[in-house]
PDB file of C-alpha atoms and ligand atoms in Angstrom:
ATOM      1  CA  UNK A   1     -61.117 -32.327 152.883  1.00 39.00           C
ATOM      2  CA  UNK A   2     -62.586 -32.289 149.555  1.00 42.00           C
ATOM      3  CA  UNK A   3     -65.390 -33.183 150.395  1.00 43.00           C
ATOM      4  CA  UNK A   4     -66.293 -31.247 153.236  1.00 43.00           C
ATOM      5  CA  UNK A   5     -65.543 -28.115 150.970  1.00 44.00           C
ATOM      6  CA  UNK A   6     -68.082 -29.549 148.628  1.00 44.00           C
ATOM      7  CA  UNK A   7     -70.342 -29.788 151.164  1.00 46.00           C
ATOM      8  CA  UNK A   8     -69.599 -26.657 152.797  1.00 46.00           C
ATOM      9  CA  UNK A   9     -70.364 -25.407 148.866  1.00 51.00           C
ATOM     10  CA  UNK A  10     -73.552 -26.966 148.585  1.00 48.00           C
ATOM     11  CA  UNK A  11     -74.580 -25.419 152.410  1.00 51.00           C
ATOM     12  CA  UNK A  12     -73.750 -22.022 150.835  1.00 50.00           C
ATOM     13  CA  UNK A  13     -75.796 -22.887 147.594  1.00 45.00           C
ATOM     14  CA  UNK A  14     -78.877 -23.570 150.076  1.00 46.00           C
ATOM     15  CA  UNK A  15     -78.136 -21.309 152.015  1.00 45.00           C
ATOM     16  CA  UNK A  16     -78.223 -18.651 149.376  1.00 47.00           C
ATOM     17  CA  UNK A  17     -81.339 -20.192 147.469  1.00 44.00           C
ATOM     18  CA  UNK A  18     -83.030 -20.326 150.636  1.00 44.00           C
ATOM     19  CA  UNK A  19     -82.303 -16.347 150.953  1.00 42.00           C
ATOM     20  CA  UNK A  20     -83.257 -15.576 147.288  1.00 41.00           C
ATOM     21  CA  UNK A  21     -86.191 -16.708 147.816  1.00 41.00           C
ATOM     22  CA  UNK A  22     -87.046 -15.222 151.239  1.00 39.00           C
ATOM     23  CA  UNK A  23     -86.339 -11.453 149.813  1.00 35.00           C
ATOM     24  CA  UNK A  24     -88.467 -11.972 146.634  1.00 38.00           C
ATOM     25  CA  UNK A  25     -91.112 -12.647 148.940  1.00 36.00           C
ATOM     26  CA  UNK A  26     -90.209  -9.716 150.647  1.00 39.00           C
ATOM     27  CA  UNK A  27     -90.806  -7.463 148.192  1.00 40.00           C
ATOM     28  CA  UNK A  28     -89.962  -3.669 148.853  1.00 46.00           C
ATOM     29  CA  UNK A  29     -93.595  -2.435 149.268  1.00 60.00           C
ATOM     30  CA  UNK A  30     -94.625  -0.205 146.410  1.00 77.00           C
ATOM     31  CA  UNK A  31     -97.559   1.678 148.888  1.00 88.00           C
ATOM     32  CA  UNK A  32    -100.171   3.817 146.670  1.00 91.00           C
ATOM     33  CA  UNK A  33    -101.610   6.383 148.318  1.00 92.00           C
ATOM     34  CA  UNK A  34    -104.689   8.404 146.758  1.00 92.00           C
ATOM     35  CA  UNK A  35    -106.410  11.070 149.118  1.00 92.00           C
ATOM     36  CA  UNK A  36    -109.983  12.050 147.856  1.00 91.00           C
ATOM     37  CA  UNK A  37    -113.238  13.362 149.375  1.00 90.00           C
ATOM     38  CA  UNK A  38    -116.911  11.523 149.955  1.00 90.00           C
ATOM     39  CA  UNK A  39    -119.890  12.766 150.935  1.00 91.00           C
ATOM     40  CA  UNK A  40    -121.511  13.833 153.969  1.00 93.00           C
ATOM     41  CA  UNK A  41    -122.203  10.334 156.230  1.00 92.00           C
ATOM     42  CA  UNK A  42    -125.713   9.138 155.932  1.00 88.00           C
ATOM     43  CA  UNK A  43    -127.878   8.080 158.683  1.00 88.00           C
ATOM     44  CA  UNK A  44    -130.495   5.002 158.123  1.00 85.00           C
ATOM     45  CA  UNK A  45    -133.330   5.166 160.123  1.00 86.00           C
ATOM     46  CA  UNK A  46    -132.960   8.737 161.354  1.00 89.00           C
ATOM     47  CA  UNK A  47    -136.250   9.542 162.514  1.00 91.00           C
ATOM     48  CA  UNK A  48    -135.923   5.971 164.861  1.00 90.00           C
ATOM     49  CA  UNK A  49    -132.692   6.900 165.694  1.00 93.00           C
ATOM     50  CA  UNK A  50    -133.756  10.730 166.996  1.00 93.00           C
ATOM     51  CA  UNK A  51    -136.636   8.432 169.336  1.00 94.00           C
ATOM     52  CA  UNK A  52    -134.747   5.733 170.583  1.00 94.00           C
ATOM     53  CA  UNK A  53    -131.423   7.963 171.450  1.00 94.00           C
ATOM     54  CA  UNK A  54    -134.097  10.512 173.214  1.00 93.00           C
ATOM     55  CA  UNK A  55    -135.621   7.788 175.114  1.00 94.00           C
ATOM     56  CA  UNK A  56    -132.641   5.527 175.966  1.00 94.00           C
ATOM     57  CA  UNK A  57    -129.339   5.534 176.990  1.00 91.00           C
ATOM     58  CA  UNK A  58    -126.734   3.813 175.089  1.00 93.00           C
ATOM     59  CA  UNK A  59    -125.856   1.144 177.657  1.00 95.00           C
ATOM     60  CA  UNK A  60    -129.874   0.058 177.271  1.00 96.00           C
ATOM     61  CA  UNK A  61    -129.381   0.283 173.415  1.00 96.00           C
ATOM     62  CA  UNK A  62    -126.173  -2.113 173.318  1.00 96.00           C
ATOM     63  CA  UNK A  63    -127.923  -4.588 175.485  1.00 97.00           C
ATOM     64  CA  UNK A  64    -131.016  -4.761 173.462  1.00 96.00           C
ATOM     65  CA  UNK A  65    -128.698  -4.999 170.383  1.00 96.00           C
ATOM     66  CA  UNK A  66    -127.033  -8.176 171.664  1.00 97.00           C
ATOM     67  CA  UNK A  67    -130.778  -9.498 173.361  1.00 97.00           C
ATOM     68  CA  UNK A  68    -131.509  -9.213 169.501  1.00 97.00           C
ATOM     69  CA  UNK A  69    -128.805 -11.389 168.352  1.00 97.00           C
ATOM     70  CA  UNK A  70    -128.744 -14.312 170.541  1.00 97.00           C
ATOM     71  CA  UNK A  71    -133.024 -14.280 170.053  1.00 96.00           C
ATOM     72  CA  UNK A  72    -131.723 -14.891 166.592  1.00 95.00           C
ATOM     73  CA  UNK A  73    -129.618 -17.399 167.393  1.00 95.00           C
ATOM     74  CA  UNK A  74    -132.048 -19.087 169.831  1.00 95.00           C
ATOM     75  CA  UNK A  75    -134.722 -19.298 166.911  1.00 93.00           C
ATOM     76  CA  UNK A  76    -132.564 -20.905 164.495  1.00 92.00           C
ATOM     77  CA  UNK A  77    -131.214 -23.501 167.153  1.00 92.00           C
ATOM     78  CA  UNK A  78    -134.633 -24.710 168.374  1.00 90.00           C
ATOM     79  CA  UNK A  79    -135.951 -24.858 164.790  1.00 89.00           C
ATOM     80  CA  UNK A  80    -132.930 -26.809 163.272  1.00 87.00           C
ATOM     81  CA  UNK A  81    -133.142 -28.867 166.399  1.00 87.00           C
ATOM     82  CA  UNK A  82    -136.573 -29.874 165.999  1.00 84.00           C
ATOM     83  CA  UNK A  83    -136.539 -30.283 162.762  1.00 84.00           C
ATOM     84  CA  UNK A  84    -133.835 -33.054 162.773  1.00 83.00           C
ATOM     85  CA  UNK A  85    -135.117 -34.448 165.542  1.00 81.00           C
ATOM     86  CA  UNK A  86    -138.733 -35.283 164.430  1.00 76.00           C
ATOM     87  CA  UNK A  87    -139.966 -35.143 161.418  1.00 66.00           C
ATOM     88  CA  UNK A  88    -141.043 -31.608 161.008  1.00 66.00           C
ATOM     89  CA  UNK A  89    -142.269 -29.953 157.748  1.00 75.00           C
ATOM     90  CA  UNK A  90    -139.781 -28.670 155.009  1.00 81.00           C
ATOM     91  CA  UNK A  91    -142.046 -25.109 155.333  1.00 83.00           C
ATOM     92  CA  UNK A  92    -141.749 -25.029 158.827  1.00 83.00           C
ATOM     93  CA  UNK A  93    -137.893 -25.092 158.826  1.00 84.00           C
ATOM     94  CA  UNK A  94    -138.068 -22.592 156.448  1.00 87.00           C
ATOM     95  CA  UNK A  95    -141.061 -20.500 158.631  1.00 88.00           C
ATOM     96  CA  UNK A  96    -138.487 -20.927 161.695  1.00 88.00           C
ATOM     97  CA  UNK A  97    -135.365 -19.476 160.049  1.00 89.00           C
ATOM     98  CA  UNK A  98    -137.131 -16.969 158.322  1.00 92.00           C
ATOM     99  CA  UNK A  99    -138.350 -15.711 161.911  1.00 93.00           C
ATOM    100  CA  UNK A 100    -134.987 -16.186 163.475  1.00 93.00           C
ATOM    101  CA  UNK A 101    -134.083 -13.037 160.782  1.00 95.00           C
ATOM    102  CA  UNK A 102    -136.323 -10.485 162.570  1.00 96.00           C
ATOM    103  CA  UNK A 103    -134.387 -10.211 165.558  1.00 96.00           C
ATOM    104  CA  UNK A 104    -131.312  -9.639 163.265  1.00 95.00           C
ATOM    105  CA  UNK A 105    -132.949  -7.032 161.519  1.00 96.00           C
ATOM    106  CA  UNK A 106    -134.221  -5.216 164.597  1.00 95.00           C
ATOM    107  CA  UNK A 107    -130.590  -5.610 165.885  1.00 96.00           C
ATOM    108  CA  UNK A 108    -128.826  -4.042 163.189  1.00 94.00           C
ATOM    109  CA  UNK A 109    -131.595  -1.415 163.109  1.00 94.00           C
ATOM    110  CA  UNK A 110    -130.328  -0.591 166.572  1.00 95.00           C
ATOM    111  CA  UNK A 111    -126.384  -1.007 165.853  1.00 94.00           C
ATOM    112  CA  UNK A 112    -127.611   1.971 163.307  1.00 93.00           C
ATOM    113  CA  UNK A 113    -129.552   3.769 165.909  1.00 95.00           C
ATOM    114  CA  UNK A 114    -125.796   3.690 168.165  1.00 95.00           C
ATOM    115  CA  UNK A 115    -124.271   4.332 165.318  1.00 93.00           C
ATOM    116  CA  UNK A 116    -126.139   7.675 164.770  1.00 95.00           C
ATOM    117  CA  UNK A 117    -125.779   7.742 168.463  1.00 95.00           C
ATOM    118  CA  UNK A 118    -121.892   8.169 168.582  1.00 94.00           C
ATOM    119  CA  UNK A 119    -121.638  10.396 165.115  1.00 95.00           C
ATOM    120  CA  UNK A 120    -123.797  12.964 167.319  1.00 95.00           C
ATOM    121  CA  UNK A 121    -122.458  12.608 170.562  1.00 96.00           C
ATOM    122  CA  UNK A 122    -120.203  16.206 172.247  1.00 96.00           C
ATOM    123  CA  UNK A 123    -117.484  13.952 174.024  1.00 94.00           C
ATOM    124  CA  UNK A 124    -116.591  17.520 175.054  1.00 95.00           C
ATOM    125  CA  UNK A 125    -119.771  18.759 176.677  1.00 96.00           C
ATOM    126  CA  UNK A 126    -121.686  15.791 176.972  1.00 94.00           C
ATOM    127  CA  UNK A 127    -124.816  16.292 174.865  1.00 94.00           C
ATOM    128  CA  UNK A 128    -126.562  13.546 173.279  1.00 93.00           C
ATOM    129  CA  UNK A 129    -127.767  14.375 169.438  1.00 94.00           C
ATOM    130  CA  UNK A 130    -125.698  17.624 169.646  1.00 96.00           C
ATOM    131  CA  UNK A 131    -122.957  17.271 166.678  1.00 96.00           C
ATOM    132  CA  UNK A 132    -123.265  17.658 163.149  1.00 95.00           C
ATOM    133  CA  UNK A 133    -120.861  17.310 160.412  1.00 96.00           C
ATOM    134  CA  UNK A 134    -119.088  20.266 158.372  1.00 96.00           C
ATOM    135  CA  UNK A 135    -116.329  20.728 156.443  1.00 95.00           C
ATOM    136  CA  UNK A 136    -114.761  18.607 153.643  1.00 94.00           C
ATOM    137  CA  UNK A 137    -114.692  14.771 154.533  1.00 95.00           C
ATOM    138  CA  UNK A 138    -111.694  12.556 153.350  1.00 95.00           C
ATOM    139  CA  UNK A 139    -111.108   9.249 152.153  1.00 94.00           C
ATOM    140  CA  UNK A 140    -107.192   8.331 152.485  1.00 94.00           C
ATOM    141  CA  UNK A 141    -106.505   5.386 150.187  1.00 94.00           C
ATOM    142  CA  UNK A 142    -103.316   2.905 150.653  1.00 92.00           C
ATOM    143  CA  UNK A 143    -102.632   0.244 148.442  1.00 93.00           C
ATOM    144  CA  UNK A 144     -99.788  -1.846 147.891  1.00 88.00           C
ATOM    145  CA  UNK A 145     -99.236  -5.302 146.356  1.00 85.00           C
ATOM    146  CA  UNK A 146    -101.672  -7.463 148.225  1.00 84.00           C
ATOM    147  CA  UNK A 147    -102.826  -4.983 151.025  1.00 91.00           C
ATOM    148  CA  UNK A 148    -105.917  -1.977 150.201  1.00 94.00           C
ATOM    149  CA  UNK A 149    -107.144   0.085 153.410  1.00 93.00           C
ATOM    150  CA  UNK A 150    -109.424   3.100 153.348  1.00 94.00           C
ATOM    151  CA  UNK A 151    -109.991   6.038 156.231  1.00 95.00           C
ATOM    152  CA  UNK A 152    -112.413   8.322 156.627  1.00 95.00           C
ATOM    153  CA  UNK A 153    -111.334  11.449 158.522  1.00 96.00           C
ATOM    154  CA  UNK A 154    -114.827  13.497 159.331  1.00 97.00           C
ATOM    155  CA  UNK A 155    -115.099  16.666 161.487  1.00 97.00           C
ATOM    156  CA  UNK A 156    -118.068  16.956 163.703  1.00 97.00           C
ATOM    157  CA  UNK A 157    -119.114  20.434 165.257  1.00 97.00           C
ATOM    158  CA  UNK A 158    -121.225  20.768 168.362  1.00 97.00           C
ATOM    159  CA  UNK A 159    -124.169  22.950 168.312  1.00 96.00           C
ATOM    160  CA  UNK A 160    -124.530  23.161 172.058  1.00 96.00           C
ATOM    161  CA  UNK A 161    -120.428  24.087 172.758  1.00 96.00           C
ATOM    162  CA  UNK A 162    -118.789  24.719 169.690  1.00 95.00           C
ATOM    163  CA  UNK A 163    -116.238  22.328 170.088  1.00 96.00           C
ATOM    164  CA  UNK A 164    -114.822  20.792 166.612  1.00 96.00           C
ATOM    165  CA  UNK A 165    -113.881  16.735 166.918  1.00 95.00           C
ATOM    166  CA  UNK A 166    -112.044  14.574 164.175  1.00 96.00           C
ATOM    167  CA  UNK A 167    -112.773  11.775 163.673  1.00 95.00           C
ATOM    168  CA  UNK A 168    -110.970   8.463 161.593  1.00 95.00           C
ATOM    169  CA  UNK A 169    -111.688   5.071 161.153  1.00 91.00           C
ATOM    170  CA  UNK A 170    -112.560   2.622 158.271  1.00 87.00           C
ATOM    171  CA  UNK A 171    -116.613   3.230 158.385  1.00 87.00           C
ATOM    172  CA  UNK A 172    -117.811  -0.010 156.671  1.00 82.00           C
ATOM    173  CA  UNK A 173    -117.138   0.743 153.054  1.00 89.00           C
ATOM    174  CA  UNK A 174    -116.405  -2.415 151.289  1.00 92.00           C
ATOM    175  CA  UNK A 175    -112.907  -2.506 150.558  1.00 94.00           C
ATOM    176  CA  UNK A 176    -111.120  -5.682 149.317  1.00 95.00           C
ATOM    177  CA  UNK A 177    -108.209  -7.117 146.489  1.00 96.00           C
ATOM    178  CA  UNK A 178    -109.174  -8.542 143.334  1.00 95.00           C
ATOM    179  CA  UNK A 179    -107.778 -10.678 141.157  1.00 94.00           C
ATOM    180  CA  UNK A 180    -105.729  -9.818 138.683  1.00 92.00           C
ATOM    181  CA  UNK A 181    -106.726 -10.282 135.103  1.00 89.00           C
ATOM    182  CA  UNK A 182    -105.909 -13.167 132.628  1.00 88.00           C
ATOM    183  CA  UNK A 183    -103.121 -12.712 130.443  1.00 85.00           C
ATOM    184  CA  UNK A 184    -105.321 -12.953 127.327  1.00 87.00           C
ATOM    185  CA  UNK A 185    -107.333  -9.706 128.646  1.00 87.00           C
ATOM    186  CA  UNK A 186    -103.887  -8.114 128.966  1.00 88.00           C
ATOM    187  CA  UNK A 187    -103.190  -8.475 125.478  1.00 87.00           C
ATOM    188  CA  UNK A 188    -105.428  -6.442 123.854  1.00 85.00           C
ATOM    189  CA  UNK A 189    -104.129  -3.430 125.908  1.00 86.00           C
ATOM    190  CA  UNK A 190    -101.809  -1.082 124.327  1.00 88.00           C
ATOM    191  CA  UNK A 191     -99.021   1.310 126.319  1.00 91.00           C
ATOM    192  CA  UNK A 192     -99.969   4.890 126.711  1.00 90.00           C
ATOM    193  CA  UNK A 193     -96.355   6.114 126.348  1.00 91.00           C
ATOM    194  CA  UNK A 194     -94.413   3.650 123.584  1.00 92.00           C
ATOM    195  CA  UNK A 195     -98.366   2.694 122.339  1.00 89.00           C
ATOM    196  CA  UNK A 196     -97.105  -1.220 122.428  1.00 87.00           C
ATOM    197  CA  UNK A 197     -99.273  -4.220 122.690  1.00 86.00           C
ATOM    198  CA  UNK A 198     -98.902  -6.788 124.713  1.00 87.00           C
ATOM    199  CA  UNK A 199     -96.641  -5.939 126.952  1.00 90.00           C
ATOM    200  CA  UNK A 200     -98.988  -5.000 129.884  1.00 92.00           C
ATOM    201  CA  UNK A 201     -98.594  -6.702 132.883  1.00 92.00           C
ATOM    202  CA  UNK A 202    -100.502  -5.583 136.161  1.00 92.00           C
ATOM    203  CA  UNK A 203     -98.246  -5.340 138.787  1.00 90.00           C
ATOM    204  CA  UNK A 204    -100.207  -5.538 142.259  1.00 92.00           C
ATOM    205  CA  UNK A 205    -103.583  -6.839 143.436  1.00 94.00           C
ATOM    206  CA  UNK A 206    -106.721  -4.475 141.783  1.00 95.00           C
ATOM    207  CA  UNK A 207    -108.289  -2.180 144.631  1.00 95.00           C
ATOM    208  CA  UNK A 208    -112.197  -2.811 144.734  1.00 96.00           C
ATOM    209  CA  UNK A 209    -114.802  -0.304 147.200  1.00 95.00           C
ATOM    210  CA  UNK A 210    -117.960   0.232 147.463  1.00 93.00           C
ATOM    211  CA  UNK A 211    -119.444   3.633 148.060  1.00 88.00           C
ATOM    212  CA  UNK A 212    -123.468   3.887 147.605  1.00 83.00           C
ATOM    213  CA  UNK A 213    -124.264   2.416 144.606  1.00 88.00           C
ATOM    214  CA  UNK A 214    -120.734   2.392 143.150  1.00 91.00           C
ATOM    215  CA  UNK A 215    -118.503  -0.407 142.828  1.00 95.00           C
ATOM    216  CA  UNK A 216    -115.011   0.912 141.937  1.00 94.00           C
ATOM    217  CA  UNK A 217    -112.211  -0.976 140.640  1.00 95.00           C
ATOM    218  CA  UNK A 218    -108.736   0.365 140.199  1.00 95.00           C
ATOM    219  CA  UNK A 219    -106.279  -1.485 138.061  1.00 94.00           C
ATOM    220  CA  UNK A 220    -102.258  -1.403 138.536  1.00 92.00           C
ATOM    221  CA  UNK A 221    -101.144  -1.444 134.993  1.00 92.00           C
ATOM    222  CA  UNK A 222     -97.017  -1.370 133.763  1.00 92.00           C
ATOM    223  CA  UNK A 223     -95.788  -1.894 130.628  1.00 93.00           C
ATOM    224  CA  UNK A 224     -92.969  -4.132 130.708  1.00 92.00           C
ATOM    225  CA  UNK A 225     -90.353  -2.676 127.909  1.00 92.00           C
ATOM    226  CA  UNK A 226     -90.996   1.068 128.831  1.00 93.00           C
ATOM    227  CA  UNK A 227     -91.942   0.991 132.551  1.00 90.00           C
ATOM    228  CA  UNK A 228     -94.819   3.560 132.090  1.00 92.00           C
ATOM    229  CA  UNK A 229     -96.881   3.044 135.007  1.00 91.00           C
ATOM    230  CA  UNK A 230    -100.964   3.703 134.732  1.00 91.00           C
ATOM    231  CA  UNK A 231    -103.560   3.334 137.058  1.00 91.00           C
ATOM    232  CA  UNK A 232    -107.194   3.160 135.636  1.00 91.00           C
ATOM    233  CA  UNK A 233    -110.378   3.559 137.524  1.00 93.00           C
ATOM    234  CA  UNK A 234    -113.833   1.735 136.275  1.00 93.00           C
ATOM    235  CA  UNK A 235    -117.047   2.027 137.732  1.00 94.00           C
ATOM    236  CA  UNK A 236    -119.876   0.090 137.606  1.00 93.00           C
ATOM    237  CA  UNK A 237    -123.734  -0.052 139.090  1.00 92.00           C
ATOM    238  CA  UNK A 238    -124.456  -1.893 141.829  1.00 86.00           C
ATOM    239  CA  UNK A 239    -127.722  -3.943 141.228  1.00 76.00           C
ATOM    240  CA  UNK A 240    -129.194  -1.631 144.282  1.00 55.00           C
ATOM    241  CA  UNK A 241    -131.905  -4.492 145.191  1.00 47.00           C
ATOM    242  CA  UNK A 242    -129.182  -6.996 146.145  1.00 45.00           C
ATOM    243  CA  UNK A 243    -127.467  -4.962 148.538  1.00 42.00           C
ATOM    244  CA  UNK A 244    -130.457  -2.889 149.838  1.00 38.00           C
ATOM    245  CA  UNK A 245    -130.454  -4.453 152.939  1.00 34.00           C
ATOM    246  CA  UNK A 246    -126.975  -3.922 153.292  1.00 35.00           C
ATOM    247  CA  UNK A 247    -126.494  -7.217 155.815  1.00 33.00           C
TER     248      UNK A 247
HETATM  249 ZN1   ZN B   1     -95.787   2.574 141.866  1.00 67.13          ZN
HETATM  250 ZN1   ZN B   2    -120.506  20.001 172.961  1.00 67.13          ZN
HETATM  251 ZN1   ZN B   3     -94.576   1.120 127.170  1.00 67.13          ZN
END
């Protein structure tokens, strides 16, 4: 009997560890939200984009898009093929994959061009190229310990009915977690509110986007002996000819 109540002991000791250690994992979510504005959406390619959407309908556009892709694909194939097969040049690998890329190009150029397509689009009335945007655009922020999202709520106007749409979704921007820093970079920070050093920690996951040029990087910053939370914002260039092709 004494045994089993040891045992029955030790159950409740794993038991319990094995619950301690699925609610810290579990953490109660500590969700940021920040609510801002951005800029009016820009268009690549707009002039293309007027032509093409004049011209073609958007079923022809999205087929042409994906005849794009697997041309692509087809290229690279047949050139890596061949050139593990025989004994082809080094250049003409090179020559082949660099061509395979056109077809890419042309079919992002046209996932652009049905981009513009859909921003302009009265769902109401019908009218191709007939919306423009007004008002004040938002960008809804949530962030919590290992999760960052953006949306983008836009309001579209049609010239040819009037009608007003809203519209939400991610749109692209580059949105991701970083890493939080080393403890030796923490050091050297001092508390806003009891001005101590070293006792900085950062509490969740940095938030990183990219809008234009901008790469912005919040930081989650609490001291550990007050509790003073503070969230600082840095901004830095983007080298503009690395991401000007923005594949
Ligand atoms: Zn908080
Ligand atoms: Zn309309
Ligand atoms: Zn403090």
């Amino acid at each position: 009997m004494y045994n089993q109540s040891e045992f029955g002991n030790l159950e409740n000791y794993l038991l319990e560890k094995k619950y301690s250690e699925n609610t810290s994992c579990e953490q109660i979510p500590d969700v940021h939200i920040f609510t801002g504005t951005v800029e009016y959406k820009k268009h690549r390619f707009k002039t293309v984009s007027l032509f093409l959407i004049s011209i073609f309908d958007e079923k022809f556009l999205e087929i042409m898009s994906k005849i794009f892709v697997l041309l692509c694909i087809t290229i690279a194939l047949v050139t890596t093929i061949n050139f593990l097969d025989n004994e082809t040049l080094d250049w003409f690998y090179i020559l082949g994959i660099m061509v395979s890329l056109v077809p890419l190009i042309i079919s992002l150029c046209i996932q652009n061009v049905l981009e513009y397509h859909k921003d302009t689009f009265c769902r109401k009335c019908g009218n191709k190229l007939a919306c423009e945007e007004i008002g004040e655009p938002v960008l809804k922020e949530k962030s919590n310990f290992g999760d960052y999202t953006l949306t983008v709520t836009r309001h579209w106007k049609c010239r040819c009915c009037g009608n007003v749409d809203t519209r939400e979704g991610p749109e692209n921007i580059f949105a991701e977690k970083g890493e939080i820093l080393p403890a030796i970079y923490l050091k050297g920070i001092e508390c806003k509110k009891c001005s101590l050093s070293g006792t900085v920690v950062e509490f969740q996951k940095p938030d990183i986007k990219e809008i234009g040029n901008k790469r912005i990087t919040r930081r989650y910053y609490k001291c550990t002996l007050c509790g003073h939370e503070n969230i600082c914002e840095s901004e830095e260039t983007i080298n503009s000819s690395a991401h000007a092709c923005g594949l």
